[in-house]
Amino acid sequence: MTGAVGFGVFSPRGESPRVGFRVAGGVLDLAASGLGHDFAAQSLNRFLALGRPAWEDVVARVGELVSAGADLVPLEEATVHLPFEVADYVDFYSSLEHATNLGRIFRPDAEPLLPNWRHLPVGYHGRAGTVVVSGTPIVRPYGQAKAPDDAAPGFGPSRRLDFELELGFVVGVPSALGSPVPATVFRDHVFGVVLVNDWSARDLQAWEYQPLGPFLGKSFATSIAGWVTPLALLEDRLVPGPPQDPEPLPYLRAPGDWALDVELEVELSGTVVSRTNARGIYWTMPQQLAHATVNGASLRTGDLLASGTISGPDAGSEGSLIELTWNGAHPTRIGDGSTRTFLEDGDEVVFRGRAGEVELGEVRGTICPPAAWGRTYGRSRETTSKRASTTRGSN
Ligand code: MN
């Protein structure tokens, strides 16, 4: 379907939210389409729960309506909402290039990949309640941080705020507690994909993450596109993934081609700073789903499972600033002549994705200054100034 983007929830000017299908020229109002189903709902969840036959039927009929020139709500008259109620949010770490880059940055004298990385899709459970729709302002988070040379941790706004370019998949059909979901039934449970920006405060993250992993450095906000692109429109973009060595354990074997050929780009305050492709991700979506449920954990409608930062092998294909600038050592230049190590207040980050004739919904966010309340917590002047100079030095 040329110009197709995906399903989401929107309000035509002055009207209540309802389900729509976004195409290049506007939004098809599914509540007014006569297609049946509960498309007057304020989230996609009920549609997601219907399962694959209903999804494919609706996609086909939407295609017919669009081809027949159905009326579209102009984009400028459509307010876009969070497309689904996010049940649980999982974030993986499935790009070999990203994991290798971070290993080299943080453990320069050791093997970049930790011993488990090629045996299972490493991941963590994130915070579903702070997943926000594209366009939501991102307020710079406060938190505790301690640079290596600081005597003690200090409190303040993050000074190393970053983005992470990711592709997430959205679960429609739930599963029962105690029953793993094999990689082979991925299509029966997963509705589609959505671009994700897993905003990351690197300074908070670096101080808090051991031994239990990401926490407040990630949970302040995660942005997703307003439109979920159904797998049914991406079948011809499934291609062979990278070779996996060693061969994964049997529960992680997924027959067929499961890498998704989606061209991706990152724009930072008007300048494209990275281009890559999701097909290079080492662990595939069915493998991620199988792994996330192999212990018997159940799926819920609205679960969001994201790939982890997508980085390619070449310069200019990294999916985060910490990689693009090599932890701040090599600032990135943007169009107005200024440079960035990490994000500054006022910066706007836009992710875009294209899969042939299908365009993924973009995910956009602008960094706002930290909220005033944080100043009341303060910290000793000595710690503040010392941390400030350390941060500059490491940039
Ligand atoms: Mn991430």
Short mmCIF file of C-alpha atoms and ligand atoms in Angstrom, two decimals:
data_model
loop_
_atom_site.label_atom_id
_atom_site.label_comp_id
_atom_site.label_asym_id
_atom_site.label_seq_id
_atom_site.Cartn_x
_atom_site.Cartn_y
_atom_site.Cartn_z
CA MET A 1 0.00 0.00 0.00
CA THR A 2 1.86 3.08 -1.25
CA GLY A 3 2.16 5.81 1.35
CA ALA A 4 0.86 3.63 4.18
CA VAL A 5 2.11 4.39 7.68
CA GLY A 6 0.00 2.54 10.22
CA PHE A 7 -2.75 2.46 12.81
CA GLY A 8 -3.06 4.96 15.64
CA VAL A 9 -5.44 7.08 17.70
CA PHE A 10 -6.23 10.65 16.72
CA SER A 11 -8.78 13.42 17.22
CA PRO A 12 -10.09 15.28 14.21
CA ARG A 13 -10.34 18.97 15.09
CA GLY A 14 -12.77 19.44 17.99
CA GLU A 15 -13.78 15.78 18.13
CA SER A 16 -13.11 12.86 20.42
CA PRO A 17 -10.22 10.42 19.95
CA ARG A 18 -10.78 7.43 17.67
CA VAL A 19 -8.77 4.87 15.72
CA GLY A 20 -7.34 5.93 12.37
CA PHE A 21 -5.06 4.72 9.65
CA ARG A 22 -2.37 7.13 8.59
CA VAL A 23 -1.30 7.39 4.98
CA ALA A 24 0.99 9.97 3.40
CA GLY A 25 -1.86 12.38 2.62
CA GLY A 26 -3.83 12.23 5.85
CA VAL A 27 -5.68 9.96 8.24
CA LEU A 28 -8.51 7.58 7.40
CA ASP A 29 -11.09 7.81 10.20
CA LEU A 30 -11.84 4.16 10.96
CA ALA A 31 -14.66 5.01 13.38
CA ALA A 32 -16.51 6.47 10.38
CA SER A 33 -15.35 3.88 7.86
CA GLY A 34 -18.07 1.25 8.22
CA LEU A 35 -15.47 -1.46 8.78
CA GLY A 36 -17.07 -2.64 12.01
CA HIS A 37 -15.01 -3.29 15.14
CA ASP A 38 -14.74 -0.85 18.02
CA PHE A 39 -12.81 1.88 16.25
CA ALA A 40 -14.38 4.63 18.36
CA ALA A 41 -12.10 3.37 21.13
CA GLN A 42 -9.41 5.66 22.54
CA SER A 43 -6.66 3.06 22.13
CA LEU A 44 -5.77 0.29 19.72
CA ASN A 45 -5.83 -2.35 22.45
CA ARG A 46 -9.19 -3.91 21.64
CA PHE A 47 -8.27 -4.13 17.96
CA LEU A 48 -4.86 -5.55 18.92
CA ALA A 49 -6.50 -8.30 20.96
CA LEU A 50 -8.61 -9.52 18.00
CA GLY A 51 -5.76 -11.46 16.43
CA ARG A 52 -4.27 -12.09 13.06
CA PRO A 53 -7.31 -12.92 10.88
CA ALA A 54 -9.05 -9.67 11.95
CA TRP A 55 -5.85 -7.63 11.56
CA GLU A 56 -5.24 -8.91 8.04
CA ASP A 57 -8.88 -8.42 7.07
CA VAL A 58 -8.88 -4.81 8.28
CA VAL A 59 -5.54 -4.06 6.60
CA ALA A 60 -6.89 -5.40 3.29
CA ARG A 61 -10.13 -3.41 3.55
CA VAL A 62 -8.28 -0.24 4.57
CA GLY A 63 -6.14 -0.72 1.46
CA GLU A 64 -9.27 -0.89 -0.68
CA LEU A 65 -10.71 2.26 0.90
CA VAL A 66 -7.47 4.19 0.43
CA SER A 67 -7.13 3.03 -3.19
CA ALA A 68 -10.72 4.06 -3.85
CA GLY A 69 -9.88 7.61 -2.73
CA ALA A 70 -11.71 7.65 0.62
CA ASP A 71 -11.90 10.99 2.43
CA LEU A 72 -8.91 11.65 4.67
CA VAL A 73 -8.60 13.93 7.68
CA PRO A 74 -5.79 16.41 6.82
CA LEU A 75 -2.73 15.94 9.03
CA GLU A 76 -2.91 19.51 10.31
CA GLU A 77 -6.41 18.81 11.65
CA ALA A 78 -5.43 15.59 13.43
CA THR A 79 -4.18 15.54 17.02
CA VAL A 80 -2.26 12.32 17.56
CA HIS A 81 -2.48 10.39 20.84
CA LEU A 82 -0.57 7.48 22.35
CA PRO A 83 -1.70 4.66 20.03
CA PHE A 84 -2.10 1.91 22.63
CA GLU A 85 -2.05 1.44 26.38
CA VAL A 86 1.42 0.08 26.99
CA ALA A 87 1.12 -3.02 29.14
CA ASP A 88 4.72 -3.98 29.77
CA TYR A 89 7.82 -2.50 28.20
CA VAL A 90 10.93 -4.55 27.55
CA ASP A 91 14.11 -3.16 26.06
CA PHE A 92 16.67 -5.46 24.47
CA TYR A 93 20.31 -4.88 23.55
CA SER A 94 20.28 -6.74 20.25
CA SER A 95 22.58 -4.77 17.93
CA LEU A 96 26.01 -6.37 17.82
CA GLU A 97 27.56 -3.11 16.68
CA HIS A 98 25.95 -1.12 19.52
CA ALA A 99 26.93 -3.65 22.18
CA THR A 100 30.47 -3.75 20.78
CA ASN A 101 30.77 0.04 20.68
CA LEU A 102 29.63 0.42 24.30
CA GLY A 103 31.92 -2.40 25.39
CA ARG A 104 34.88 -0.62 23.78
CA ILE A 105 33.91 2.71 25.35
CA PHE A 106 33.40 1.39 28.89
CA ARG A 107 35.80 -1.58 29.02
CA PRO A 108 38.59 -0.58 26.62
CA ASP A 109 41.00 -3.23 27.89
CA ALA A 110 38.58 -6.15 27.82
CA GLU A 111 36.63 -8.19 25.29
CA PRO A 112 33.84 -5.79 24.15
CA LEU A 113 31.04 -8.37 24.34
CA LEU A 114 30.21 -9.97 27.67
CA PRO A 115 30.17 -13.81 27.61
CA ASN A 116 26.37 -14.15 27.46
CA TRP A 117 25.77 -11.77 24.54
CA ARG A 118 25.95 -14.25 21.64
CA HIS A 119 23.89 -16.85 23.55
CA LEU A 120 20.76 -14.87 24.46
CA PRO A 121 19.08 -11.54 23.66
CA VAL A 122 20.09 -9.44 26.67
CA GLY A 123 17.32 -7.15 27.91
CA TYR A 124 15.66 -5.46 30.88
CA HIS A 125 12.12 -4.51 31.90
CA GLY A 126 11.47 -0.79 31.51
CA ARG A 127 8.73 1.52 32.71
CA ALA A 128 5.53 1.18 30.65
CA GLY A 129 3.80 4.12 32.36
CA THR A 130 6.26 6.68 31.02
CA VAL A 131 6.03 5.70 27.37
CA VAL A 132 4.80 8.84 25.56
CA VAL A 133 3.70 9.62 22.04
CA SER A 134 5.83 11.42 19.48
CA GLY A 135 5.74 15.17 19.99
CA THR A 136 5.61 15.03 23.78
CA PRO A 137 8.22 17.44 25.22
CA ILE A 138 11.04 15.68 27.08
CA VAL A 139 11.95 17.44 30.31
CA ARG A 140 15.61 17.02 31.21
CA PRO A 141 15.63 14.66 34.20
CA TYR A 142 17.24 15.23 37.56
CA GLY A 143 19.14 12.57 39.38
CA GLN A 144 22.17 11.42 41.21
CA ALA A 145 25.45 11.08 39.38
CA LYS A 146 29.09 10.59 40.18
CA ALA A 147 31.85 11.06 37.64
CA PRO A 148 34.86 8.76 38.16
CA ASP A 149 36.97 11.57 39.66
CA ASP A 150 34.28 12.93 41.98
CA ALA A 151 34.75 12.27 45.68
CA ALA A 152 31.01 11.88 46.24
CA PRO A 153 27.84 11.77 44.14
CA GLY A 154 25.95 14.99 43.45
CA PHE A 155 22.37 15.81 42.51
CA GLY A 156 21.31 17.85 39.53
CA PRO A 157 19.96 17.85 35.98
CA SER A 158 21.46 15.24 33.69
CA ARG A 159 24.36 16.63 31.72
CA ARG A 160 24.70 13.64 29.44
CA LEU A 161 21.25 13.25 27.95
CA ASP A 162 21.11 10.98 24.90
CA PHE A 163 18.73 9.33 22.46
CA GLU A 164 18.57 5.69 21.42
CA LEU A 165 17.27 4.78 17.96
CA GLU A 166 15.16 1.64 18.33
CA LEU A 167 12.44 -0.36 16.64
CA GLY A 168 9.80 -1.93 18.89
CA PHE A 169 7.18 -4.58 18.24
CA VAL A 170 3.69 -4.51 19.73
CA VAL A 171 1.95 -7.58 21.15
CA GLY A 172 -1.71 -8.04 20.29
CA VAL A 173 -2.73 -11.51 21.43
CA PRO A 174 -1.88 -12.36 25.03
CA SER A 175 -0.50 -15.67 26.30
CA ALA A 176 -1.13 -17.74 29.41
CA LEU A 177 1.14 -17.61 32.43
CA GLY A 178 3.39 -20.64 32.39
CA SER A 179 3.22 -21.16 28.62
CA PRO A 180 6.22 -19.98 26.60
CA VAL A 181 5.51 -18.42 23.21
CA PRO A 182 7.71 -20.15 20.63
CA ALA A 183 9.46 -18.13 17.94
CA THR A 184 7.40 -20.02 15.35
CA VAL A 185 4.09 -18.40 16.42
CA PHE A 186 5.39 -14.82 16.39
CA ARG A 187 2.87 -13.71 13.74
CA ASP A 188 -0.07 -14.98 15.83
CA HIS A 189 0.80 -12.72 18.75
CA VAL A 190 2.53 -9.66 17.30
CA PHE A 191 0.58 -6.99 15.47
CA GLY A 192 3.23 -4.61 14.21
CA VAL A 193 6.19 -2.36 14.77
CA VAL A 194 6.76 1.18 15.98
CA LEU A 195 9.78 3.47 16.11
CA VAL A 196 11.08 4.07 19.64
CA ASN A 197 13.35 6.68 21.22
CA ASP A 198 14.67 5.27 24.48
CA TRP A 199 15.89 8.56 25.97
CA SER A 200 18.87 7.89 28.24
CA ALA A 201 20.61 9.99 30.88
CA ARG A 202 24.11 8.53 30.59
CA ASP A 203 25.45 10.12 33.78
CA LEU A 204 22.55 8.83 35.91
CA GLN A 205 22.78 5.45 34.18
CA ALA A 206 26.52 5.07 34.72
CA TRP A 207 26.25 5.61 38.48
CA GLU A 208 23.11 3.57 39.18
CA TYR A 209 23.22 0.58 36.84
CA GLN A 210 25.37 -1.90 38.73
CA PRO A 211 24.40 -4.55 39.64
CA LEU A 212 20.70 -4.47 38.62
CA GLY A 213 20.75 -2.58 35.33
CA PRO A 214 18.99 0.51 33.90
CA PHE A 215 16.58 2.35 36.22
CA LEU A 216 16.06 6.13 36.56
CA GLY A 217 18.51 6.90 33.76
CA LYS A 218 15.91 5.47 31.37
CA SER A 219 12.50 5.58 33.06
CA PHE A 220 11.80 9.34 32.88
CA ALA A 221 10.44 9.02 29.30
CA THR A 222 10.40 6.74 26.27
CA SER A 223 8.91 8.13 23.07
CA ILE A 224 7.10 6.07 20.45
CA ALA A 225 5.62 6.98 17.10
CA GLY A 226 1.91 7.73 16.96
CA TRP A 227 1.36 5.05 14.30
CA VAL A 228 1.92 1.30 14.55
CA THR A 229 2.81 -0.32 11.22
CA PRO A 230 1.23 -3.78 10.89
CA LEU A 231 3.46 -6.73 10.03
CA ALA A 232 0.97 -7.49 7.28
CA LEU A 233 2.35 -4.48 5.35
CA LEU A 234 5.97 -5.46 5.93
CA GLU A 235 6.03 -9.09 4.73
CA ASP A 236 8.07 -8.22 1.64
CA ARG A 237 10.66 -6.46 3.83
CA LEU A 238 11.61 -9.57 5.82
CA VAL A 239 15.11 -10.59 4.76
CA PRO A 240 17.83 -12.92 6.05
CA GLY A 241 19.46 -11.59 9.19
CA PRO A 242 23.16 -11.58 10.06
CA PRO A 243 24.75 -15.01 10.61
CA GLN A 244 24.58 -16.15 14.24
CA ASP A 245 27.63 -17.84 15.72
CA PRO A 246 27.41 -19.94 17.80
CA GLU A 247 24.11 -21.49 16.76
CA PRO A 248 21.51 -20.46 19.37
CA LEU A 249 19.88 -22.98 21.67
CA PRO A 250 16.85 -24.75 20.14
CA TYR A 251 14.24 -22.46 21.73
CA LEU A 252 15.90 -19.49 20.01
CA ARG A 253 15.85 -20.99 16.51
CA ALA A 254 13.36 -19.22 14.24
CA PRO A 255 12.97 -20.65 10.74
CA GLY A 256 12.55 -18.17 7.91
CA ASP A 257 13.83 -14.67 7.27
CA TRP A 258 13.20 -12.36 10.20
CA ALA A 259 15.42 -9.33 9.77
CA LEU A 260 13.36 -6.27 8.88
CA ASP A 261 14.70 -4.19 6.01
CA VAL A 262 13.81 -0.72 7.27
CA GLU A 263 16.00 2.26 6.46
CA LEU A 264 16.38 4.51 9.48
CA GLU A 265 17.62 8.02 10.05
CA VAL A 266 18.21 10.29 13.02
CA GLU A 267 17.80 14.04 12.69
CA LEU A 268 19.23 16.24 15.43
CA SER A 269 18.03 19.86 15.41
CA GLY A 270 17.64 19.88 11.64
CA THR A 271 20.71 17.84 10.67
CA VAL A 272 20.68 14.14 9.82
CA VAL A 273 23.44 12.75 12.02
CA SER A 274 22.94 9.01 11.48
CA ARG A 275 21.61 6.59 8.86
CA THR A 276 21.33 2.87 9.38
CA ASN A 277 19.07 -0.13 8.69
CA ALA A 278 17.21 -2.37 11.11
CA ARG A 279 18.14 -5.49 9.07
CA GLY A 280 21.54 -5.58 10.74
CA ILE A 281 20.13 -6.34 14.21
CA TYR A 282 21.68 -9.61 15.44
CA TRP A 283 18.77 -11.05 17.46
CA THR A 284 15.48 -11.16 15.54
CA MET A 285 12.04 -10.22 16.86
CA PRO A 286 10.80 -13.86 17.11
CA GLN A 287 13.93 -14.73 19.07
CA GLN A 288 13.32 -11.81 21.41
CA LEU A 289 9.70 -12.89 21.94
CA ALA A 290 10.70 -16.51 22.55
CA HIS A 291 13.36 -15.47 25.01
CA ALA A 292 11.12 -13.04 26.91
CA THR A 293 8.56 -15.82 27.52
CA VAL A 294 10.73 -18.95 27.80
CA ASN A 295 10.53 -18.80 31.60
CA GLY A 296 6.72 -18.89 31.41
CA ALA A 297 6.18 -15.13 31.65
CA SER A 298 2.90 -14.24 29.97
CA LEU A 299 2.23 -11.64 27.28
CA ARG A 300 -0.38 -8.93 27.58
CA THR A 301 -2.12 -6.97 24.85
CA GLY A 302 -0.11 -3.78 24.46
CA ASP A 303 3.26 -5.18 25.46
CA LEU A 304 6.05 -3.22 23.80
CA LEU A 305 9.35 -4.98 23.16
CA ALA A 306 12.08 -2.77 21.74
CA SER A 307 15.22 -3.81 19.91
CA GLY A 308 17.82 -1.83 21.79
CA THR A 309 19.87 0.86 20.09
CA ILE A 310 20.33 0.12 16.39
CA SER A 311 23.84 0.89 15.20
CA GLY A 312 25.50 -0.12 11.95
CA PRO A 313 29.13 -0.98 11.27
CA ASP A 314 30.10 2.31 9.60
CA ALA A 315 30.80 5.82 10.86
CA GLY A 316 27.56 7.77 10.71
CA SER A 317 25.37 4.72 11.34
CA GLU A 318 25.41 4.83 15.14
CA GLY A 319 22.05 5.04 16.92
CA SER A 320 23.07 7.13 19.93
CA LEU A 321 25.17 10.21 20.68
CA ILE A 322 27.40 8.31 23.09
CA GLU A 323 28.55 6.26 20.09
CA LEU A 324 28.46 9.05 17.48
CA THR A 325 30.70 11.22 19.69
CA TRP A 326 32.57 8.31 21.27
CA ASN A 327 31.48 9.25 24.78
CA GLY A 328 31.90 12.95 24.04
CA ALA A 329 35.46 12.74 22.69
CA HIS A 330 34.47 13.64 19.11
CA PRO A 331 31.64 16.19 19.06
CA THR A 332 29.15 15.95 16.20
CA ARG A 333 28.64 19.06 14.08
CA ILE A 334 25.11 20.11 13.20
CA GLY A 335 23.79 22.44 10.52
CA ASP A 336 24.03 25.74 12.37
CA GLY A 337 27.78 25.21 12.87
CA SER A 338 27.51 24.26 16.53
CA THR A 339 28.58 20.91 17.91
CA ARG A 340 27.01 18.39 20.27
CA THR A 341 28.42 15.84 22.64
CA PHE A 342 25.09 15.18 24.34
CA LEU A 343 21.67 16.80 23.97
CA GLU A 344 21.14 20.46 24.86
CA ASP A 345 17.90 22.14 25.95
CA GLY A 346 15.92 23.05 22.85
CA ASP A 347 17.36 20.22 20.75
CA GLU A 348 14.83 18.33 18.68
CA VAL A 349 15.40 14.68 17.80
CA VAL A 350 13.44 13.02 14.98
CA PHE A 351 13.63 9.36 13.96
CA ARG A 352 12.27 8.25 10.60
CA GLY A 353 11.95 4.84 9.01
CA ARG A 354 11.14 3.67 5.50
CA ALA A 355 10.40 0.16 4.29
CA GLY A 356 9.94 0.43 0.54
CA GLU A 357 6.49 1.89 -0.11
CA VAL A 358 5.68 1.96 3.59
CA GLU A 359 6.84 4.76 5.85
CA LEU A 360 7.02 4.16 9.58
CA GLY A 361 5.52 6.77 11.87
CA GLU A 362 8.17 9.27 12.90
CA VAL A 363 9.09 9.79 16.54
CA ARG A 364 9.90 13.34 17.52
CA GLY A 365 10.86 14.97 20.80
CA THR A 366 12.27 18.29 21.97
CA ILE A 367 14.40 18.64 25.11
CA CYS A 368 13.02 21.11 27.68
CA PRO A 369 14.99 22.67 30.55
CA PRO A 370 14.85 20.84 33.87
CA ALA A 371 11.87 21.61 36.11
CA ALA A 372 12.38 24.31 38.73
CA TRP A 373 11.65 22.02 41.70
CA GLY A 374 14.93 20.22 41.32
CA ARG A 375 16.89 23.25 42.53
CA THR A 376 15.41 22.88 45.98
CA TYR A 377 17.33 19.65 46.47
CA GLY A 378 20.61 21.33 45.60
CA ARG A 379 23.94 19.85 46.46
CA SER A 380 27.13 21.21 47.92
CA ARG A 381 28.71 23.92 45.82
CA GLU A 382 31.99 22.07 45.95
CA THR A 383 30.46 18.93 44.46
CA THR A 384 28.58 20.94 41.86
CA SER A 385 31.59 22.83 40.57
CA LYS A 386 33.80 19.80 40.65
CA ARG A 387 31.30 17.74 38.72
CA ALA A 388 30.83 20.52 36.22
CA SER A 389 34.53 20.72 35.46
CA THR A 390 34.83 16.94 35.24
CA THR A 391 31.98 16.81 32.76
CA ARG A 392 33.57 19.47 30.61
CA GLY A 393 36.86 17.66 30.75
CA SER A 394 35.37 14.41 29.58
CA ASN A 395 33.61 16.14 26.73
MN MN B 1 17.54 1.22 24.90
#
